[in-house]
Tab-separated table of C-alpha atoms and ligand atoms in Angstrom:
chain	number	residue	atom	x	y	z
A	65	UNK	CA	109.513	138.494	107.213
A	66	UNK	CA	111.238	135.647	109.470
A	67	UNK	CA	110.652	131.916	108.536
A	68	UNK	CA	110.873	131.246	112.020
A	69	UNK	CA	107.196	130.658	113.875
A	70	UNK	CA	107.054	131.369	117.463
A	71	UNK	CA	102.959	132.229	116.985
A	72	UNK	CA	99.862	129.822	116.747
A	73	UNK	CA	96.160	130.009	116.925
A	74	UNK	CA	93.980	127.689	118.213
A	75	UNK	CA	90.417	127.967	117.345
A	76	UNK	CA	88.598	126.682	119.924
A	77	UNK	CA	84.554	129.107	119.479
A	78	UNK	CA	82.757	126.333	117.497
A	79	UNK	CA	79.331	125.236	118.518
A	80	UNK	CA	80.346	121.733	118.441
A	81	UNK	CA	77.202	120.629	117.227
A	82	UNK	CA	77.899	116.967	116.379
A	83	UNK	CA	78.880	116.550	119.899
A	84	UNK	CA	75.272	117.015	121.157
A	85	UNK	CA	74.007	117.447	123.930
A	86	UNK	CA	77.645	117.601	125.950
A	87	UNK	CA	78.609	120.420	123.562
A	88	UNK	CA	75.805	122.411	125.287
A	89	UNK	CA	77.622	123.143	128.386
A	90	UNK	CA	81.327	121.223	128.218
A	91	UNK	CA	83.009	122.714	125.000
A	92	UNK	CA	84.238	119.777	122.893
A	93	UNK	CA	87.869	121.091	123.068
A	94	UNK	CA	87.774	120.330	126.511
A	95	UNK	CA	86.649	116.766	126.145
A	96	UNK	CA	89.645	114.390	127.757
A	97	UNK	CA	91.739	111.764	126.253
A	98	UNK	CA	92.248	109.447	129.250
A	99	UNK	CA	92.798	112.701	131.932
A	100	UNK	CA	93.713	115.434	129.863
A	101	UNK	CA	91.605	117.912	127.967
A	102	UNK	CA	91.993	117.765	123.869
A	103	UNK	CA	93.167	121.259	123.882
A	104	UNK	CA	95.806	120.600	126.212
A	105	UNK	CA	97.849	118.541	123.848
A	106	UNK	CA	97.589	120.988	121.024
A	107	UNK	CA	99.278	122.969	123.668
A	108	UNK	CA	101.640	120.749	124.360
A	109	UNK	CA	102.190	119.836	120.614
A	110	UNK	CA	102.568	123.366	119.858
A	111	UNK	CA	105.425	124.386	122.180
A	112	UNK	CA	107.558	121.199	121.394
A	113	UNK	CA	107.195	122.746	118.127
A	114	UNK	CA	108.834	126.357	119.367
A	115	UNK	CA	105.667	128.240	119.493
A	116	UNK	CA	105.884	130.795	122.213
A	117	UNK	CA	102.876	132.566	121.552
A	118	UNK	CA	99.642	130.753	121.582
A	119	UNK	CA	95.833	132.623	120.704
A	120	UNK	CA	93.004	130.398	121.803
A	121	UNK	CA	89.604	131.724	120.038
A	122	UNK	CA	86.566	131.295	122.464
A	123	UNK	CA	83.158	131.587	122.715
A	124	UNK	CA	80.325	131.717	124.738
A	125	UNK	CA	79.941	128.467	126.855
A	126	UNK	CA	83.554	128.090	126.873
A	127	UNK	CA	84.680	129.085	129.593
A	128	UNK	CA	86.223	126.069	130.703
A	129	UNK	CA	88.946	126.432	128.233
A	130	UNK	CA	90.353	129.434	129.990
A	131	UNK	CA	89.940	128.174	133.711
A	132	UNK	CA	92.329	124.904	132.825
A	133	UNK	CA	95.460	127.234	131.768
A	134	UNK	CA	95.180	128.792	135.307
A	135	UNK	CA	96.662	128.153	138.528
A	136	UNK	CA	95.027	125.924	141.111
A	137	UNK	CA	95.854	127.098	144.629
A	138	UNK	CA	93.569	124.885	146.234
A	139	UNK	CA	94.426	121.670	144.809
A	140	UNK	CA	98.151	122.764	144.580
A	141	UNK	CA	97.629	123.877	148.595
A	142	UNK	CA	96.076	120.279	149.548
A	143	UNK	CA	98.652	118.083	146.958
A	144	UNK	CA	101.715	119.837	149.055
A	145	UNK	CA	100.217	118.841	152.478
A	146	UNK	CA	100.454	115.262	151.021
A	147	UNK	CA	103.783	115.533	150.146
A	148	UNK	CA	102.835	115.482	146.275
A	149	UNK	CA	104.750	118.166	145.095
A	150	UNK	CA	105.830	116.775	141.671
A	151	UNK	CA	102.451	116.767	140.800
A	152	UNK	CA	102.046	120.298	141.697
A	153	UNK	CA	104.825	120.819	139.157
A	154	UNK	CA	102.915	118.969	136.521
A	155	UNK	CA	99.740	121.032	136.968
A	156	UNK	CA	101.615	124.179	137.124
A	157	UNK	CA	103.657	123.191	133.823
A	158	UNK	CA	99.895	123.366	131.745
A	159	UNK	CA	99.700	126.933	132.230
A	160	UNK	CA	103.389	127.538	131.627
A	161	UNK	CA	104.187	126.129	128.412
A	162	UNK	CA	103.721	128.653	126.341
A	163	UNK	CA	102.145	131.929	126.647
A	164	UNK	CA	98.445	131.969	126.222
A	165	UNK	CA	96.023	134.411	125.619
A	166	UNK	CA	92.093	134.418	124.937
A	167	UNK	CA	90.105	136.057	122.499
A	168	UNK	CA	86.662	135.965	121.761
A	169	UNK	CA	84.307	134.958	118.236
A	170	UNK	CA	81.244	136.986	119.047
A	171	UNK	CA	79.753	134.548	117.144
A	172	UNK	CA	80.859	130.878	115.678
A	173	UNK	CA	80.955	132.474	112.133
A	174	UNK	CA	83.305	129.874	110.370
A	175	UNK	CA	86.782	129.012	110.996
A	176	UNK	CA	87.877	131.580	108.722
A	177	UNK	CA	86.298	134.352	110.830
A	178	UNK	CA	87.811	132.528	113.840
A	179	UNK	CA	90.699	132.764	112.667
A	180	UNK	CA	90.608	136.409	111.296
A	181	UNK	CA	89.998	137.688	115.334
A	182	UNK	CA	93.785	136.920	115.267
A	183	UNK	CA	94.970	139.332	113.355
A	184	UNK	CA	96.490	141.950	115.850
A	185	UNK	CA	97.927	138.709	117.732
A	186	UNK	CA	100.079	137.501	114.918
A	187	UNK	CA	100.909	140.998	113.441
A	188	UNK	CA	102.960	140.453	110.412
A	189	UNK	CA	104.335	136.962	110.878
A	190	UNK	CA	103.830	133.571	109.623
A	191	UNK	CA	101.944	131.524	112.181
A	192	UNK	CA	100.606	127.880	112.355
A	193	UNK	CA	96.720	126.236	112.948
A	194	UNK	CA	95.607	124.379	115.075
A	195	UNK	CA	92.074	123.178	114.827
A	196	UNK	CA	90.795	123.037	118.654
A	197	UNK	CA	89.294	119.670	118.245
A	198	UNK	CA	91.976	117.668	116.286
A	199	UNK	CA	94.396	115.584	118.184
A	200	UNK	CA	97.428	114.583	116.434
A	201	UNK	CA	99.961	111.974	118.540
A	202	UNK	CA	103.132	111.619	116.508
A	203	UNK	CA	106.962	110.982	116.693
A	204	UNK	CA	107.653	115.060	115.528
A	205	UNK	CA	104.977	117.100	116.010
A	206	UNK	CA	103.295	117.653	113.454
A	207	UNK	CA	103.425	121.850	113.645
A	208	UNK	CA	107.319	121.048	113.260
A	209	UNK	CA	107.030	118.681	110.379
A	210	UNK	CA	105.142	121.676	109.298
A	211	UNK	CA	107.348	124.725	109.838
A	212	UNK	CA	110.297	122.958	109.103
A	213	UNK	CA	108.071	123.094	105.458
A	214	UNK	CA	107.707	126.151	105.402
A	215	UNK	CA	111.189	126.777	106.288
A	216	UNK	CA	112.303	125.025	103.117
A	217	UNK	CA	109.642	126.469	100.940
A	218	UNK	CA	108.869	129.890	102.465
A	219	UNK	CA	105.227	128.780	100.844
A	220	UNK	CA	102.034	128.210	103.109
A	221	UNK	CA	101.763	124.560	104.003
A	222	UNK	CA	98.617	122.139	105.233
A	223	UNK	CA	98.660	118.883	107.266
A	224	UNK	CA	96.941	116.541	104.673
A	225	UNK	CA	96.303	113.293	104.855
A	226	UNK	CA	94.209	110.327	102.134
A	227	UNK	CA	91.073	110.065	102.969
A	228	UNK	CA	87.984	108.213	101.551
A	229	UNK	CA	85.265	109.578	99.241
A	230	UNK	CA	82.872	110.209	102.103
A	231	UNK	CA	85.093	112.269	104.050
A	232	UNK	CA	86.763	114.403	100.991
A	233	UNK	CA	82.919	115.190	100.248
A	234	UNK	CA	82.679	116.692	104.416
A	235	UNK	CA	86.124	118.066	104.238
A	236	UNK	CA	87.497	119.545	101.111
A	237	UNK	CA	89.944	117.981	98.229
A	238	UNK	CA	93.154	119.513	96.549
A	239	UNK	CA	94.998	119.529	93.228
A	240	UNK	CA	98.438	118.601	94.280
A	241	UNK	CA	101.101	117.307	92.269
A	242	UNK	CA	103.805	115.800	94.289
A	243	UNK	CA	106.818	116.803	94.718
A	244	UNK	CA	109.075	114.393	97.527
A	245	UNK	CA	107.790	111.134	99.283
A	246	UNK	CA	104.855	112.843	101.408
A	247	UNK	CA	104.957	116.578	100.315
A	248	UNK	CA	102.554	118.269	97.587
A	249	UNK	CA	102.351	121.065	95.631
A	250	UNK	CA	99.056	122.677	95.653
A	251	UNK	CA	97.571	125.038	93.799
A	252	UNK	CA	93.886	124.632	94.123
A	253	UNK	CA	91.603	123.373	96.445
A	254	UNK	CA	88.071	123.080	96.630
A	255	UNK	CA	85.424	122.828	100.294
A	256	UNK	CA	82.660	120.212	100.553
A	257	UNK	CA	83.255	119.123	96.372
A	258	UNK	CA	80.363	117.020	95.177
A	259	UNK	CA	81.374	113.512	94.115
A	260	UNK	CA	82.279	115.498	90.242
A	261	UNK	CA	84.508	118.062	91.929
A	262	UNK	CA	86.738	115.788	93.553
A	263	UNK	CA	90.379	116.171	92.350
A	264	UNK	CA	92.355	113.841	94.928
A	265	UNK	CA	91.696	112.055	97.635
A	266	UNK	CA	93.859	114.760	99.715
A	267	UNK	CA	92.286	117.062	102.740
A	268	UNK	CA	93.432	119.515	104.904
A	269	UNK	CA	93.263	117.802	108.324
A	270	UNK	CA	93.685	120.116	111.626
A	271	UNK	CA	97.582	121.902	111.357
A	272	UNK	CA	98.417	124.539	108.776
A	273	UNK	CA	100.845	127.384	108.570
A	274	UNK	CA	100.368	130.500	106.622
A	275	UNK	CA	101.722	133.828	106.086
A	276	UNK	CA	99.451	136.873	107.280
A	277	UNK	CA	98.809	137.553	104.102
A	278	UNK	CA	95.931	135.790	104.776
A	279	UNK	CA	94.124	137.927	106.618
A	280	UNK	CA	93.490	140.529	104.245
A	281	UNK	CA	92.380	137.631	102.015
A	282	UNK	CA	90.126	136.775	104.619
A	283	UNK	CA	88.740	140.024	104.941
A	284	UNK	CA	87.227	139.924	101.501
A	285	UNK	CA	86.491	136.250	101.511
A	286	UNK	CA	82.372	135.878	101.586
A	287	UNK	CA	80.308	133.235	103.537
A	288	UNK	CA	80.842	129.721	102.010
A	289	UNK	CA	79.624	126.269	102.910
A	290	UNK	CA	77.233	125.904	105.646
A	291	UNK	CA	76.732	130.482	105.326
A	292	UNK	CA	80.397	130.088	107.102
A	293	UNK	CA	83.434	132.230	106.779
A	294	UNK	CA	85.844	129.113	105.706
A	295	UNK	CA	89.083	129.480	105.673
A	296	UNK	CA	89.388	126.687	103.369
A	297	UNK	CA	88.027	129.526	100.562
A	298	UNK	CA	90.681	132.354	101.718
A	299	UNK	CA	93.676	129.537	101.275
A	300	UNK	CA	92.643	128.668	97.903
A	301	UNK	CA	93.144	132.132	96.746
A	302	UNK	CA	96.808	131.611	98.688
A	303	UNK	CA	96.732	128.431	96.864
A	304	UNK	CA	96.061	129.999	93.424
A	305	UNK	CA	98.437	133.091	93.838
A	306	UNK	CA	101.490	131.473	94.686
A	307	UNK	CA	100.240	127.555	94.968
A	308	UNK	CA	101.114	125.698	98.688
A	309	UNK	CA	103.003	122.750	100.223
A	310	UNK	CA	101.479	120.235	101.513
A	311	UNK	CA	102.653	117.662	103.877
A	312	UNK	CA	100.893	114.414	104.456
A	313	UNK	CA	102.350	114.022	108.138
A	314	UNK	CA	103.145	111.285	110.502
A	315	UNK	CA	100.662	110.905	113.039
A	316	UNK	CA	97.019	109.371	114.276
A	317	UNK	CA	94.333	111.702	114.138
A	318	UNK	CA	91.570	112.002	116.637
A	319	UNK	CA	88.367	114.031	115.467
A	320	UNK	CA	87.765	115.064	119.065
A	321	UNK	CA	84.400	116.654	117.656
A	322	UNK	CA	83.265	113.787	116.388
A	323	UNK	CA	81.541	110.721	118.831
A	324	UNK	CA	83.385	107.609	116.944
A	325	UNK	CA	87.079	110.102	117.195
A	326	UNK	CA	86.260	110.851	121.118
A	327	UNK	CA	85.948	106.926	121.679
A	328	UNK	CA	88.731	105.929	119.496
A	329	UNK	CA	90.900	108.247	120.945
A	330	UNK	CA	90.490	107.047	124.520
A	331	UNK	CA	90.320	103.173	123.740
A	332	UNK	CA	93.703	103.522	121.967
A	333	UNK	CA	95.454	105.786	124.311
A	334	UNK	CA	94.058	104.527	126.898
A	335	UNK	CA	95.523	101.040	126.103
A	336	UNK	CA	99.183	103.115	125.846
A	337	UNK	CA	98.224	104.869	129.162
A	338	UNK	CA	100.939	104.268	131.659
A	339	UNK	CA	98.729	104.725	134.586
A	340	UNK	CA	95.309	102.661	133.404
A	341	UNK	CA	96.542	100.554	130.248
A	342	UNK	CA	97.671	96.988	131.355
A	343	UNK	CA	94.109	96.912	133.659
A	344	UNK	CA	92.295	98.729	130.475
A	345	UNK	CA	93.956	96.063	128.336
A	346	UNK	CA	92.863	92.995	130.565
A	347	UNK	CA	89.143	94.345	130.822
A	348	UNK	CA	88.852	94.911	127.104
A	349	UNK	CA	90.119	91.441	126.484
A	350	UNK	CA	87.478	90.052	128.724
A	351	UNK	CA	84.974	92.617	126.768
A	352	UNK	CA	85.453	91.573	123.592
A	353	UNK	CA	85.125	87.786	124.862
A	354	UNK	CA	82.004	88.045	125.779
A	355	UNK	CA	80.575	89.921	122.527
B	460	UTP	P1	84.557	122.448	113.093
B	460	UTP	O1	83.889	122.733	111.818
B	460	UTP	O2	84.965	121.058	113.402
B	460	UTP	O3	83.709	122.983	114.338
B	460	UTP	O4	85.793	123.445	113.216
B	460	UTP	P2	82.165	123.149	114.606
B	460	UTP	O5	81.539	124.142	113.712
B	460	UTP	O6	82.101	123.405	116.075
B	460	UTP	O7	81.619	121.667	114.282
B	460	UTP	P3	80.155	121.076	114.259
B	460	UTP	O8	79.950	120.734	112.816
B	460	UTP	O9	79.183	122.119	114.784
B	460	UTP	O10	80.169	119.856	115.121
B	460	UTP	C1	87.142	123.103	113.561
B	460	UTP	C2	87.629	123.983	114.708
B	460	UTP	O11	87.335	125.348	114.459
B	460	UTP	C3	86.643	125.932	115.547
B	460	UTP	C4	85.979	124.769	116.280
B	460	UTP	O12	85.824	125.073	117.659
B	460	UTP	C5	86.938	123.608	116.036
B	460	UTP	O13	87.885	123.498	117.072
B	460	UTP	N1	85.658	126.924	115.058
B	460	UTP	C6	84.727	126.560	114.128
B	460	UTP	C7	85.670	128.193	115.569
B	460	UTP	O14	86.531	128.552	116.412
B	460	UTP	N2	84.736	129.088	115.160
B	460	UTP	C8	83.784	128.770	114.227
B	460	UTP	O15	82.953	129.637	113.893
B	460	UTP	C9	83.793	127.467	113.710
């Protein structure tokens, strides 16, 4: 098996349900920082990384998704007769950066299941994660501060980062012992813990890679939390069998499914927005003055 990872899969077929009502009709990966989708950077993030191959899982009501990794002829057609070709380039670019496919999550069974309808995609390769609705902005991408990981360890790895008590309870927590400056071993790892079952205050936070061993886990992995298929229950078993690396990576996380993440995301890169900032800047100054 190679160490090098050209694949990815983005799952992208959740209901979005704390992003009501929007998540109705706009899918939450598709909500924009500033005047890009969410999904689009994980694109982006993914090919600086030297993924090739990218699998976005959809769902009903998601249509969207697929539509913005297309062509545009008729803005393209009406940007040229304006003499703005190089932003024809820069539309075209989205759809070019890596090669993308679509498949579809019948229904939003858990990310575990989401991820299992990749299975013929990745074939017998190790592959990275990316959760449709986390946006990571960092200096190396964080998929490359992960494969470079799993380069080094030929183990699975997970993005991790500290979080606090509340959020270890929503996400999951993991018994890692470490092992450099901001890598982990892992070895067990336990979804939604109760306040008792908390081990550290370390959770898997939107990247991993893993080896497609995990698939066949996956296939005998039962509904967890929530009645879902998590994939957080098939990587322990990974974690127990051979243990995992973990990597708490450099970056700012956006919870794009999450109100307070979709507002923090666009105030602060907003305020590093080329185009907007300086004005954005000016008018929150005067905002916050009057408060
Ligand atoms: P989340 O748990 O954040 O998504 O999954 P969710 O279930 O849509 O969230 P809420 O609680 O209802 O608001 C992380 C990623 O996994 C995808 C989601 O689309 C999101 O990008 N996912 C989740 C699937 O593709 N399928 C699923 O069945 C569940």
């Amino acid at each position: 098996m190679s160490d090098i990872i050209t694949k990815a899969v983005i799952p992208a077929a959740g209901l979005g349900t704390r992003m009501l009502p929007i998540a109705r009709t706009v899918p939450k990966e598709m909500l924009p920082i500033v005047d890009k989708p969410a999904i689009s950077y994980l694109v982006e993030e993914a090919a600086a990384s030297g993924i090739t191959d990218i699998l976005i899982v959809t769902g009903r009501n998601k249509n969207a998704i697929e539509d913005y990794f297309d062509y545009s002829p008729e803005y393209e057609q009406k940007l040229i007769s304006a003499g703005k070709s190089t932003l024809v380039k820069q539309l075209r670019s989205v759809c070019t950066k890596a090669n993308i496919s679509f498949i579809r999550q019948l229904e939003p069974k858990g990310l575990g299941h989401a991820v299992y309808k990749a299975k013929a995609f990745i074939e017998d390769q190790p592959f990275a994660v990316l959760y449709g609705d986390d946006i990571i902005f960092s200096e190396t991408p964080v998929v490359k501060q992960l494969t470079d990981l799993y380069a080094k360890y030929r183990l699975g790895v997970l993005g991790v980062k500290h979080v606090s008590k509340a959020q270890i309870m929503r996400y999951c927590t993991l018994d890692a012992t470490r092992i450099e400056e901001n890598i982990y071993k892992v070895t067990d790892m336990i979804e939604k813990p109760t306040e008792e079952q908390i081990i550290t205050d370390l959770a898997i936070l939107g990247r991993t890679v893993l080896n497609p061993e995990i698939f066949d886990i996956l296939e005998n992995t039962p509904p967890g939390a929530g009645g879902e298929i998590q994939l957080t229950d098939a990587m322990k078993v990974t974690a127990n069998r051979h243990s995992m690396i973990a990597c708490d990576f450099e970056g700012v996380r956006y919870d794009m499914g999450s109100k307070l993440g979709f507002l923090t995301a666009n105030v602060e890169q907003g305020l590093l927005s080329e185009e907007v900032g300086e004005e954005f800047r000016k008018y929150l100054k005067n905002l916050v003055n009057t408060l």
